[in-house]
């Protein structure tokens, strides 16, 4: 209550107005509680009344948005061309769906509330087969239910995007608090050899770009994109610099007038095969989760399996993802590697470091799979000390980078599970250790 | 020059079915191609969607667009497709295990959602593809599966009753051994505006050779069918032994389809975030 009083001064609010509010909220608790609260309020209010302490009210500003991370993912989805969403409500992802539902309609698209996540993933696969860029949003328990469907989309090369807003896990876990503990399921959850795309937005503002990029790369590469946002990004409100409209070139390759012998899974130099859409004469095929040959006919022959496995791997591995795979800042011989929302606190640590005149490099990974091993190794060259920072218990990114053979043996891990946020002090201590 | 009308065989693809000789599913495939020819459907405007099972192999055998998805999820994939592409004729084909066991929840919700989709379940009261286990429509005393050597002991699922309770507007039952009746049922189902459910008794010669007796057991409904009256339909379904064939219930419910006329641009929508 004392702090509330002090905060009112900073915000330029009148004491009288604050008192009315406090009375209304606490009335039920009795006169004594109200009196004590009002005294505390005015103590805080009168503690420091120096002129200039009140912040100027922002008023109308150009080039800024007021937005949550979940809304930002919604904007990214629409910018990426998503016009169909099917989903089942879940905390902390529902706001993406609630924001999208009426807006999709106005853009000629639609959102279908499914009976469960098994339905939602299969519904968006069906819609995408029909040619409409499609997406769903969920959180850990829902992602777990979707995994079989993701494999189907991947093998039938039907593009879909899943935004997974992470919360404390496993199981029902801590639904309302943030954690970055779904990296493992996102990377390794599918059965079979199933290479696909995994992204993580690095800030609320970045939810727009990363989601758009994920959708358009899923479309272009005819695969699945998983976007790992989390509760701390999704449900926080921020004032951000307006995300510049980015017209990414990536689109699905569509065959509009197939010649006599159309092959849906034809081998091509970039391993991307043109897709026909229903209603196209001469382009008929049956999409299948069964392994198939170039024509799409089910096959259990070793040659077909190997050819299609290679195709699905190479189209992702050989693609040029450019510089957006990570945000790399700073120089020096010390380096923090992080991913997703933890980029925020890591950048704050780097700022404090530089303020003290020290050097540090930060690498915040946005594209987790396929891992840009070569570029990452280059960014790590000459580093004497490497710390991998993330908000989970098992050090999931650290283990992944180890397995991918990009970390020297001296690298160390700072993995702290939710629900408490990572604090700069904790990271600074880990750097000293 | 007018385009010559397509014959049933023109709707068959050149892929050879994997089914055992004598499998009931062949007749369902035939009936579907006859129905498509009768309706003069444009091949590329049809999508046949399925899950997993012997029956679910059907899409690849039809010369149209097809989607052979995962076990139990055919109705979900089809609903997404129809929502996104209302211009298509969407037919879903599958088995009793696929539709009533692993996909049971989607069955309920597809009935109540009432999108314009035709759903054909080839019911052989067994899991054919996985070599003969009991399904939700298997009688409780059938004990020929190694997994349930004493029978399931569980009363079986009544698909028509459940479809009715869940809100389906068109419910029919056919028998794959009735080659002239079957295409007629499917024509009506495809023409019906809304979710049309057709249970087809389609015997599994390999794991249910006992089903050869179905030929003698199927019979027409004793009541006047179809009815538009829900209560009458419920009575007919409950009084029946599960072997009567014909359209049981045909009524009209509002068909669900997203209501979406493009009326704005994304850049205008984004202005809501301006401070
Ligand atoms: C998730 C999953 N579980 C189990 C299976 C194995 N499976 C394949 S088909 C099938 C049952 C098919 O029975 P039904 O739908 O009645 O089709 P039928 O073969 O009898 O025509 C099962 C259990 C599977 N493919 N996927
Ligand atoms: S196992 Fe049964 S259902 Fe499957 S193809 Fe053979 S006869 Fe038909
Ligand atoms: Mg069966």
XYZ file of C-alpha atoms and ligand atoms in Angstrom:
743
model
C 0.000 0.000 0.000
C 2.945 2.296 0.726
C 4.413 1.439 -2.689
C 1.043 2.011 -4.326
C 1.043 5.529 -2.883
C 4.551 6.184 -4.179
C 3.644 4.758 -7.574
C 0.625 7.083 -7.754
C 2.984 10.050 -7.496
C 5.131 8.732 -10.338
C 2.062 8.214 -12.501
C 0.661 11.634 -11.666
C -2.525 10.351 -9.985
C -4.406 12.303 -7.286
C -4.391 10.989 -3.701
C -8.157 11.484 -3.459
C -8.791 9.262 -6.480
C -6.530 6.593 -5.039
C -8.416 6.710 -1.725
C -11.753 6.170 -3.456
C -10.326 3.148 -5.214
C -8.812 1.652 -2.085
C -12.088 2.088 -0.189
C -14.033 0.353 -2.936
C -11.688 -2.632 -3.168
C -11.229 -3.164 0.565
C -14.706 -2.213 1.850
C -15.666 -5.856 2.410
C -12.749 -6.348 4.783
C -14.039 -3.860 7.381
C -13.336 -0.301 8.471
C -10.156 -1.130 10.364
C -8.456 -2.637 7.318
C -9.537 0.302 5.187
C -8.216 2.857 7.702
C -4.830 1.128 7.977
C -4.577 0.883 4.203
C -5.397 4.568 3.717
C -2.772 5.582 6.237
C -0.147 3.471 4.477
C -1.244 4.862 1.121
C -0.812 8.453 2.194
C 2.559 7.682 3.825
C 3.800 6.420 0.494
C 2.180 9.286 -1.362
C 3.695 11.980 0.831
C 7.091 10.312 1.225
C 8.716 11.994 -1.742
C 6.979 14.857 -3.489
C 9.954 16.509 -5.158
C 9.050 18.239 -8.433
C 10.040 16.320 -11.538
C 9.345 12.971 -9.960
C 6.157 12.554 -11.971
C 6.766 10.890 -15.325
C 5.348 12.716 -18.315
C 2.189 11.056 -19.646
C 3.011 9.483 -23.001
C -0.011 10.714 -24.977
C -0.199 9.862 -28.682
C 3.033 8.417 -30.020
C 3.983 7.435 -33.515
C 5.495 4.132 -34.469
C 4.741 2.251 -31.280
C 2.309 -0.530 -30.558
C 0.749 -1.626 -27.309
C 0.472 -5.408 -27.577
C 0.880 -8.772 -25.837
C 3.083 -11.578 -27.100
C 0.052 -13.721 -27.822
C -1.482 -10.979 -29.941
C 1.874 -10.495 -31.618
C 1.920 -14.178 -32.582
C -1.548 -13.661 -34.027
C -0.308 -10.720 -36.103
C 2.650 -12.772 -37.304
C 0.347 -15.606 -38.300
C -1.867 -13.290 -40.340
C 1.134 -11.571 -41.932
C 2.412 -15.004 -42.871
C -0.850 -15.660 -44.694
C -2.625 -17.931 -42.201
C -6.333 -17.976 -43.000
C -7.452 -21.110 -41.154
C -7.020 -21.979 -37.499
C -8.473 -24.892 -35.551
C -7.743 -25.087 -31.857
C -8.785 -26.183 -28.403
C -8.550 -23.656 -25.552
C -5.600 -23.902 -23.158
C -3.733 -21.573 -20.808
C -1.607 -19.620 -21.673
C -2.303 -19.836 -25.419
C -6.017 -19.052 -25.621
C -5.562 -15.325 -26.194
C -3.919 -16.051 -29.546
C -7.100 -17.849 -30.582
C -9.473 -15.302 -29.088
C -7.641 -12.512 -30.845
C -7.542 -14.354 -34.150
C -11.136 -15.624 -34.295
C -12.972 -12.401 -35.224
C -10.065 -11.032 -37.264
C -9.664 -14.139 -39.397
C -13.335 -13.837 -40.302
C -12.883 -10.251 -41.448
C -10.018 -11.369 -43.658
C -12.098 -14.117 -45.263
C -10.595 -16.895 -43.137
C -11.956 -18.771 -40.155
C -11.237 -20.287 -36.763
C -12.853 -23.544 -35.762
C -12.998 -24.513 -32.084
C -12.155 -28.203 -32.185
C -13.301 -30.966 -29.817
C -9.701 -31.620 -28.726
C -6.121 -31.156 -29.898
C -6.162 -34.433 -31.819
C -8.877 -32.808 -33.898
C -7.285 -29.377 -34.125
C -4.004 -30.595 -35.601
C -5.784 -32.871 -38.071
C -8.223 -30.114 -39.018
C -5.439 -27.725 -39.930
C -3.747 -30.496 -41.901
C -6.984 -31.001 -43.848
C -7.328 -27.270 -44.487
C -3.721 -26.961 -45.562
C -4.161 -29.912 -47.937
C -6.925 -27.748 -49.421
C -4.358 -24.990 -49.990
C -5.077 -22.627 -47.105
C -2.086 -21.721 -44.872
C -3.114 -23.065 -41.459
C -2.017 -22.850 -37.860
C -2.955 -23.926 -34.372
C -1.873 -22.663 -30.966
C -1.592 -24.678 -27.792
C 0.533 -25.383 -24.724
C 2.418 -28.472 -23.492
C -0.477 -30.878 -22.831
C -2.034 -30.016 -26.181
C 1.276 -30.300 -28.008
C 1.670 -33.790 -26.545
C -1.663 -34.787 -28.079
C -0.730 -33.333 -31.448
C 2.494 -35.194 -31.955
C 1.104 -38.030 -34.092
C -0.600 -35.490 -36.332
C 2.629 -33.549 -36.722
C 4.261 -36.661 -38.127
C 1.431 -37.011 -40.630
C 1.838 -33.412 -41.810
C 5.586 -33.905 -42.078
C 5.440 -37.126 -44.110
C 2.564 -36.024 -46.349
C 4.446 -32.706 -46.757
C 1.373 -30.720 -45.795
C 2.567 -27.425 -44.274
C 1.279 -26.479 -40.822
C 2.465 -24.266 -37.974
C 1.934 -24.866 -34.258
C 2.520 -22.045 -31.789
C 3.243 -23.678 -28.442
C 3.009 -21.191 -25.592
C 5.085 -22.958 -22.949
C 4.089 -23.224 -19.304
C 5.481 -25.187 -16.373
C 5.579 -28.905 -17.173
C 5.476 -31.889 -17.357
C 1.827 -32.971 -17.274
C -0.600 -30.254 -16.201
C 2.390 -28.721 -14.406
C 2.073 -25.027 -13.596
C -0.411 -23.768 -16.175
C -0.163 -20.063 -15.417
C 3.595 -19.702 -15.106
C 6.358 -19.593 -17.648
C 9.012 -22.195 -18.398
C 11.135 -23.118 -21.416
C 10.837 -26.833 -20.916
C 9.207 -27.988 -24.173
C 12.362 -27.803 -26.271
C 12.926 -31.544 -25.989
C 9.458 -32.545 -27.156
C 9.645 -29.960 -29.930
C 12.980 -31.313 -31.155
C 12.596 -35.015 -30.477
C 8.904 -35.703 -29.842
C 8.080 -37.343 -33.163
C 8.603 -41.018 -33.873
C 10.673 -42.010 -36.875
C 13.296 -39.843 -38.542
C 11.335 -36.644 -38.680
C 13.332 -33.465 -39.370
C 11.290 -30.297 -39.076
C 11.490 -26.616 -38.119
C 11.599 -25.310 -34.539
C 11.592 -21.585 -33.760
C 11.512 -19.431 -30.624
C 10.638 -15.720 -30.581
C 13.174 -13.635 -28.658
C 10.831 -10.902 -27.389
C 7.221 -9.777 -27.501
C 7.996 -7.733 -30.585
C 9.815 -10.649 -32.158
C 6.687 -12.834 -31.829
C 5.460 -11.028 -34.954
C 8.488 -11.738 -37.120
C 9.246 -15.233 -35.831
C 5.680 -16.462 -36.267
C 5.480 -15.001 -39.762
C 8.829 -16.525 -40.677
C 7.779 -19.896 -39.262
C 4.517 -19.928 -41.200
C 6.128 -18.933 -44.485
C 9.001 -21.387 -44.149
C 6.546 -24.196 -43.335
C 4.693 -23.229 -46.506
C 7.805 -22.923 -48.645
C 9.476 -26.080 -47.362
C 6.183 -28.021 -47.093
C 6.887 -29.129 -43.559
C 5.885 -28.403 -39.977
C 6.971 -25.365 -37.975
C 6.846 -25.367 -34.192
C 7.057 -21.947 -32.540
C 8.056 -22.024 -28.876
C 6.677 -18.920 -27.249
C 5.962 -18.972 -23.510
C 3.679 -17.572 -20.842
C 6.022 -14.702 -20.003
C 5.974 -13.443 -23.589
C 2.436 -14.456 -24.398
C 0.596 -12.888 -21.496
C 2.730 -9.792 -20.956
C 1.749 -6.459 -22.367
C 4.399 -4.153 -23.754
C 4.874 -0.991 -25.711
C 6.998 -1.929 -28.683
C 8.395 -0.242 -31.709
C 5.926 -0.973 -34.528
C 7.178 -4.107 -36.286
C 8.056 -3.081 -39.810
C 5.834 -4.801 -42.352
C 8.065 -7.508 -43.726
C 7.146 -9.015 -47.022
C 8.975 -12.342 -46.827
C 9.269 -14.051 -50.197
C 8.577 -17.600 -49.039
C 5.414 -19.228 -50.416
C 4.144 -22.708 -51.144
C 5.084 -23.938 -54.619
C 1.791 -24.709 -56.308
C 1.362 -26.596 -59.554
C -1.582 -25.055 -61.347
C -1.474 -26.848 -64.664
C 0.155 -30.248 -64.261
C 1.139 -32.076 -67.411
C 0.233 -35.697 -68.058
C 2.433 -37.357 -65.454
C 2.104 -35.351 -62.246
C 4.146 -36.683 -59.329
C 3.362 -35.111 -56.006
C 6.661 -36.096 -54.371
C 8.896 -35.681 -57.415
C 12.596 -35.355 -56.592
C 13.878 -31.865 -57.483
C 17.192 -30.042 -56.997
C 15.958 -28.293 -53.831
C 13.845 -31.309 -52.824
C 10.693 -29.204 -52.831
C 7.981 -30.683 -55.063
C 5.188 -28.606 -56.511
C 1.852 -29.316 -54.868
C -1.492 -29.420 -56.635
C -4.627 -28.275 -54.838
C -8.053 -29.921 -55.032
C -9.997 -28.739 -58.105
C -6.874 -28.785 -60.272
C -7.516 -31.138 -63.210
C -4.770 -33.663 -63.841
C -3.184 -33.124 -60.430
C -5.048 -35.686 -58.399
C -3.128 -37.632 -55.781
C -3.721 -39.129 -52.353
C -1.668 -37.551 -49.602
C -0.509 -40.205 -47.201
C 1.174 -40.727 -43.871
C 2.333 -44.066 -45.201
C 5.762 -43.955 -46.778
C 5.306 -43.509 -50.489
C 7.061 -43.195 -53.804
C 7.358 -40.032 -55.882
C 3.809 -40.465 -57.139
C 2.447 -40.720 -53.612
C 1.592 -44.414 -53.861
C 2.227 -46.243 -50.558
C 5.492 -48.161 -50.655
C 7.547 -50.199 -48.221
C 10.493 -50.504 -50.600
C 13.892 -49.553 -49.213
C 14.684 -47.303 -52.202
C 11.510 -45.278 -51.809
C 11.913 -44.948 -48.045
C 15.495 -43.807 -48.370
C 14.696 -41.404 -51.210
C 11.822 -39.764 -49.313
C 13.753 -39.651 -46.002
C 16.585 -37.896 -47.808
C 14.190 -35.550 -49.556
C 12.560 -34.496 -46.279
C 15.938 -34.001 -44.614
C 17.772 -32.272 -47.459
C 15.035 -29.749 -48.241
C 15.528 -28.406 -44.710
C 19.298 -28.819 -44.398
C 20.171 -27.269 -47.767
C 17.920 -24.243 -47.415
C 19.628 -20.890 -46.771
C 18.076 -19.433 -43.610
C 20.198 -16.264 -43.774
C 21.173 -14.339 -40.661
C 17.859 -14.497 -38.846
C 18.633 -17.838 -37.169
C 19.966 -15.876 -34.130
C 20.609 -12.426 -32.750
C 24.323 -12.076 -32.082
C 25.589 -9.036 -30.212
C 28.878 -7.937 -28.661
C 32.510 -9.020 -28.708
C 34.978 -10.368 -26.177
C 36.052 -13.787 -24.985
C 32.976 -14.542 -22.894
C 29.710 -15.645 -24.400
C 26.178 -16.371 -23.258
C 24.066 -18.588 -25.490
C 20.332 -18.524 -24.910
C 17.046 -19.049 -26.731
C 13.522 -17.686 -26.807
C 12.255 -15.434 -24.051
C 15.441 -15.750 -21.944
C 17.055 -13.487 -24.522
C 15.484 -10.590 -22.599
C 17.309 -11.142 -19.320
C 20.514 -12.142 -21.102
C 20.541 -8.853 -23.013
C 20.037 -7.012 -19.731
C 23.078 -8.806 -18.276
C 25.127 -7.822 -21.318
C 24.019 -4.203 -20.931
C 25.181 -4.161 -17.289
C 28.455 -5.771 -18.316
C 29.137 -3.187 -20.965
C 28.208 -0.390 -18.607
C 31.060 -1.562 -16.408
C 33.366 -1.459 -19.432
C 33.580 -5.236 -19.921
C 32.963 -7.107 -23.141
C 30.580 -9.973 -23.657
C 28.957 -11.700 -26.618
C 25.370 -12.893 -26.559
C 23.862 -15.385 -28.978
C 20.076 -15.670 -28.794
C 18.924 -18.551 -30.973
C 15.686 -18.036 -32.889
C 15.899 -21.030 -35.242
C 16.538 -24.101 -33.094
C 16.068 -26.709 -35.791
C 17.699 -27.255 -38.086
C 20.512 -25.923 -35.904
C 22.802 -23.622 -37.870
C 25.864 -25.474 -36.614
C 28.386 -23.850 -38.889
C 27.281 -20.290 -38.149
C 27.043 -21.033 -34.437
C 30.526 -22.547 -34.331
C 31.847 -19.467 -36.086
C 30.163 -17.181 -33.582
C 31.780 -19.192 -30.776
C 35.290 -19.023 -32.182
C 37.836 -17.689 -29.702
C 35.452 -17.802 -26.735
C 37.204 -18.680 -23.484
C 34.039 -18.933 -21.448
C 30.616 -20.074 -22.665
C 27.477 -20.135 -20.556
C 24.175 -21.573 -21.831
C 21.218 -19.891 -20.132
C 17.633 -21.176 -20.224
C 14.526 -21.497 -18.064
C 14.138 -25.222 -17.481
C 15.460 -27.883 -15.138
C 17.318 -30.230 -17.450
C 19.416 -27.809 -19.480
C 17.609 -28.821 -22.637
C 19.378 -26.394 -24.984
C 22.716 -27.177 -23.362
C 22.212 -30.911 -23.900
C 21.099 -30.307 -27.481
C 24.137 -28.187 -28.317
C 26.342 -30.842 -26.706
C 24.746 -33.552 -28.818
C 25.222 -31.408 -31.922
C 28.914 -31.106 -31.067
C 29.106 -27.323 -31.112
C 30.172 -26.701 -27.496
C 33.698 -27.024 -26.120
C 33.979 -29.183 -22.974
C 34.509 -26.056 -20.864
C 31.048 -24.678 -21.632
C 28.683 -24.600 -18.673
C 24.952 -24.537 -18.166
C 22.666 -22.282 -16.164
C 19.277 -23.936 -16.227
C 16.665 -22.639 -13.819
C 13.120 -23.976 -14.042
C 10.016 -21.781 -13.696
C 7.948 -20.392 -12.148
C 10.442 -17.755 -10.949
C 11.905 -15.652 -13.746
C 15.637 -15.705 -14.366
C 17.274 -12.644 -12.786
C 20.384 -10.830 -14.061
C 22.142 -11.321 -10.712
C 21.871 -15.089 -10.981
C 23.413 -15.020 -14.462
C 26.201 -12.665 -13.396
C 27.046 -15.044 -10.534
C 27.112 -18.007 -12.913
C 29.550 -16.126 -15.165
C 31.849 -15.614 -12.180
C 31.763 -19.257 -11.127
C -18.457 -31.583 -78.567
C -20.105 -32.541 -75.271
C -17.842 -34.353 -72.823
C -19.005 -37.972 -72.595
C -20.430 -38.826 -69.186
C -18.032 -40.673 -66.921
C -18.723 -44.296 -66.081
C -18.213 -45.855 -62.671
C -14.913 -47.398 -63.749
C -13.596 -43.962 -64.714
C -13.673 -43.040 -61.042
C -11.366 -45.931 -60.117
C -7.659 -45.173 -59.910
C -5.047 -47.518 -61.347
C -3.836 -48.567 -57.894
C -4.646 -52.169 -57.034
C -6.407 -52.585 -53.671
C -4.446 -54.405 -50.944
C -7.642 -56.096 -49.728
C -8.017 -59.884 -49.375
C -10.000 -61.495 -52.199
C -13.637 -61.526 -51.136
C -13.327 -58.604 -48.697
C -16.577 -56.663 -48.388
C -14.757 -53.380 -48.905
C -14.455 -54.052 -52.680
C -18.206 -53.710 -53.028
C -18.182 -50.421 -51.125
C -15.532 -49.075 -53.484
C -17.647 -50.167 -56.430
C -20.777 -48.652 -54.981
C -19.016 -45.356 -54.347
C -17.736 -45.119 -57.923
C -21.243 -45.910 -59.190
C -22.700 -43.205 -56.984
C -20.094 -40.711 -58.218
C -20.882 -41.587 -61.835
C -24.615 -41.318 -61.199
C -24.140 -37.876 -59.701
C -21.730 -36.896 -62.485
C -19.230 -35.568 -59.943
C -16.223 -33.768 -61.388
C -13.332 -35.928 -60.180
C -10.988 -33.162 -59.148
C -13.689 -31.468 -57.111
C -14.014 -34.506 -54.859
C -11.793 -35.267 -51.875
C -11.959 -38.669 -50.185
C -10.502 -38.617 -46.686
C -9.721 -41.547 -44.398
C -7.853 -42.736 -41.324
C -6.125 -46.093 -40.911
C -7.429 -49.626 -41.410
C -8.151 -51.893 -44.370
C -11.270 -49.843 -45.100
C -9.330 -46.591 -44.791
C -7.190 -47.582 -47.781
C -10.086 -46.604 -50.025
C -9.086 -43.023 -51.039
C -6.109 -44.132 -53.148
C -8.420 -46.403 -55.161
C -10.635 -43.527 -56.242
C -9.469 -41.203 -59.003
C -9.982 -37.942 -57.145
C -8.078 -35.983 -54.530
C -7.493 -38.105 -51.458
C -6.129 -37.844 -47.970
C -5.101 -41.010 -46.118
C -4.404 -39.685 -42.656
C -3.874 -41.285 -39.260
C -5.939 -43.736 -37.249
C -9.204 -42.226 -36.050
C -8.713 -38.674 -37.285
C -10.331 -38.776 -40.709
C -13.380 -36.743 -39.689
C -11.165 -34.066 -38.173
C -9.042 -33.736 -41.307
C -12.183 -33.727 -43.449
C -13.836 -31.054 -41.297
C -10.814 -28.782 -41.647
C -10.745 -29.357 -45.375
C -14.459 -28.655 -45.790
C -14.271 -25.542 -43.596
C -11.407 -24.203 -45.696
C -12.710 -25.436 -49.061
C -16.520 -25.485 -49.044
C -16.460 -25.866 -52.842
C -15.341 -29.517 -52.552
C -17.474 -32.640 -52.204
C -15.934 -34.279 -49.152
C -16.428 -38.005 -48.548
C -14.933 -39.759 -45.534
C -14.392 -43.515 -45.535
C -13.222 -45.743 -42.720
C -13.773 -48.686 -40.433
C -15.562 -49.434 -37.193
C -12.346 -49.329 -35.188
C -11.210 -46.125 -36.827
C -14.537 -44.353 -36.459
C -16.076 -45.665 -33.267
C -13.099 -46.506 -31.066
C -10.022 -44.334 -31.533
C -12.017 -41.729 -33.465
C -15.177 -41.890 -31.349
C -14.966 -38.346 -30.094
C -14.650 -36.923 -33.592
C -17.684 -38.992 -34.642
C -19.820 -37.371 -31.939
C -18.689 -33.888 -32.815
C -18.907 -34.342 -36.572
C -22.547 -35.400 -36.088
C -23.365 -32.317 -34.065
C -21.284 -29.915 -36.142
C -23.265 -30.972 -39.207
C -20.905 -29.911 -41.960
C -21.781 -31.036 -45.482
C -19.737 -34.252 -45.374
C -20.613 -37.867 -46.201
C -19.251 -40.425 -43.750
C -19.121 -44.091 -44.822
C -18.135 -46.600 -42.140
C -17.341 -50.086 -43.429
C -18.343 -52.016 -40.360
C -16.961 -55.550 -40.134
C -17.157 -55.741 -36.356
C -13.428 -56.332 -36.198
C -10.026 -54.731 -36.576
C -9.101 -56.278 -39.915
C -5.803 -54.557 -40.506
C -4.287 -55.567 -37.167
C -5.402 -59.153 -37.654
C -8.667 -59.639 -35.943
C -9.208 -57.932 -32.595
C -12.602 -56.930 -31.224
C -13.943 -53.492 -32.125
C -16.692 -51.429 -30.464
C -19.303 -53.133 -32.689
C -18.089 -56.698 -31.964
C -20.669 -58.787 -30.073
C -19.597 -59.389 -26.452
C -19.389 -63.179 -26.880
C -17.168 -63.260 -29.989
C -14.093 -65.002 -28.606
C -11.915 -65.623 -31.654
C -9.444 -62.877 -30.844
C -6.327 -63.809 -28.888
C -6.552 -60.473 -27.130
C -10.028 -61.163 -25.736
C -10.140 -64.980 -25.539
C -13.359 -64.961 -23.521
C -15.023 -62.326 -25.681
C -15.070 -58.694 -24.682
C -17.988 -59.143 -22.334
C -18.919 -55.567 -23.208
C -22.165 -54.686 -24.964
C -21.526 -53.292 -28.402
C -21.856 -49.776 -29.669
C -24.974 -48.940 -31.691
C -23.657 -46.522 -34.324
C -27.037 -45.374 -35.633
C -28.347 -44.658 -32.128
C -25.262 -42.704 -31.248
C -25.313 -40.733 -34.493
C -28.933 -39.817 -33.811
C -28.235 -38.805 -30.233
C -25.249 -36.748 -31.320
C -27.349 -34.803 -33.811
C -26.717 -36.337 -37.245
C -29.440 -35.408 -39.744
C -29.020 -38.324 -42.141
C -28.541 -41.908 -40.952
C -28.514 -44.970 -43.179
C -27.386 -48.572 -43.066
C -26.323 -50.650 -46.038
C -24.887 -54.065 -46.742
C -21.943 -54.455 -49.094
C -23.595 -57.583 -50.521
C -26.464 -55.499 -51.942
C -24.898 -54.138 -55.144
C -27.912 -52.196 -56.375
C -29.069 -50.793 -53.037
C -25.616 -49.584 -51.920
C -24.984 -46.994 -54.682
C -28.513 -45.635 -54.128
C -27.800 -45.110 -50.428
C -24.534 -43.369 -51.211
C -26.152 -41.111 -53.815
C -28.693 -39.985 -51.235
C -26.001 -39.499 -48.629
C -23.789 -37.401 -50.901
C -26.760 -35.325 -52.049
C -27.902 -34.717 -48.492
C -26.941 -31.183 -47.404
C -25.253 -31.816 -44.074
C -23.515 -34.620 -42.240
C -24.686 -37.920 -43.753
C -23.726 -41.077 -41.886
C -23.823 -44.425 -43.681
C -22.967 -47.577 -41.758
C -22.161 -50.324 -44.246
C -22.079 -53.915 -43.068
C -18.940 -54.965 -44.928
C -17.707 -58.414 -43.960
C -14.108 -59.377 -43.235
C -13.657 -62.755 -44.938
C -10.341 -63.349 -43.240
C -11.025 -62.686 -39.562
C -14.808 -62.928 -39.519
C -15.685 -65.766 -41.904
C -18.831 -66.175 -39.787
C -20.095 -62.974 -41.421
C -20.910 -64.935 -44.588
C -24.245 -65.588 -42.867
C -25.019 -61.858 -43.107
C -26.433 -62.549 -46.562
C -29.335 -64.382 -44.930
C -29.577 -62.059 -41.930
C -29.951 -58.631 -43.550
C -33.524 -57.490 -44.141
C -35.461 -54.308 -44.868
C -36.780 -52.208 -41.985
C -40.185 -53.354 -40.832
C -41.262 -49.760 -40.119
C -41.739 -47.031 -42.668
C -38.334 -45.524 -43.289
C -36.925 -42.992 -43.669
C -38.570 -40.867 -41.060
C -38.068 -37.168 -40.397
C -39.173 -37.641 -36.819
C -36.368 -37.957 -34.307
C -38.414 -39.843 -31.746
C -39.677 -42.334 -34.303
C -36.137 -42.766 -35.596
C -34.955 -43.529 -32.073
C -37.679 -46.158 -31.690
C -36.891 -47.757 -35.040
C -33.184 -47.910 -34.256
C -33.728 -49.371 -30.793
C -36.250 -51.960 -31.991
C -34.003 -53.156 -34.807
C -31.559 -56.075 -34.670
C -28.832 -54.095 -36.393
C -29.239 -55.961 -39.667
C -31.962 -53.889 -41.346
C -30.824 -51.770 -44.283
C -32.057 -48.524 -45.786
C -32.144 -44.816 -44.979
C -33.422 -44.613 -41.409
C -33.544 -40.929 -40.678
C -33.410 -37.873 -42.911
C -34.168 -34.518 -41.434
C -32.939 -30.975 -41.965
C -30.651 -29.164 -39.592
C -28.712 -25.978 -40.195
C -25.471 -26.860 -41.961
C -22.377 -25.433 -40.333
C -19.902 -23.587 -42.488
C -17.696 -20.671 -41.456
C -19.281 -17.323 -42.175
C -16.477 -15.303 -43.656
C -16.711 -12.565 -46.231
C -13.459 -10.690 -46.655
C -14.233 -7.152 -45.605
C -10.954 -5.561 -44.568
C -7.184 -5.560 -44.949
C -4.657 -6.738 -42.386
C -2.906 -3.356 -42.333
C -6.186 -1.779 -41.179
C -6.658 -4.407 -38.474
C -3.144 -3.769 -37.187
C -4.054 -0.146 -36.410
C -5.747 -1.344 -33.220
C -2.291 -1.591 -31.644
C -1.281 2.004 -32.385
C -0.790 3.905 -29.180
C -2.511 -44.672 -33.146
C -2.618 -46.008 -33.740
N -2.937 -47.063 -32.952
C -3.046 -48.274 -33.485
C -2.862 -48.492 -34.808
C -2.988 -49.868 -35.367
N -4.192 -50.057 -36.177
C -4.151 -49.957 -37.509
S -5.622 -50.223 -38.240
C -6.346 -50.569 -36.750
C -7.771 -50.999 -36.657
C -8.522 -50.897 -37.938
O -9.811 -51.371 -37.773
P -11.007 -50.780 -38.590
O -11.002 -49.322 -38.515
O -12.238 -51.457 -38.145
O -10.659 -51.124 -40.103
P -10.670 -52.527 -40.866
O -9.229 -52.907 -40.989
O -11.440 -53.501 -40.060
O -11.298 -52.212 -42.162
C -5.429 -50.436 -35.713
C -5.754 -50.701 -34.310
C -2.518 -47.372 -35.600
N -2.284 -47.463 -36.913
N -2.417 -46.162 -35.033
S -8.326 -58.443 -43.302
Fe -10.533 -58.421 -43.481
S -11.056 -56.271 -43.685
Fe -8.893 -56.465 -44.131
S -8.756 -56.705 -46.334
Fe -8.785 -58.743 -45.449
S -10.926 -59.294 -45.481
Fe -10.866 -57.105 -45.747
Mg -13.224 -53.035 -38.973
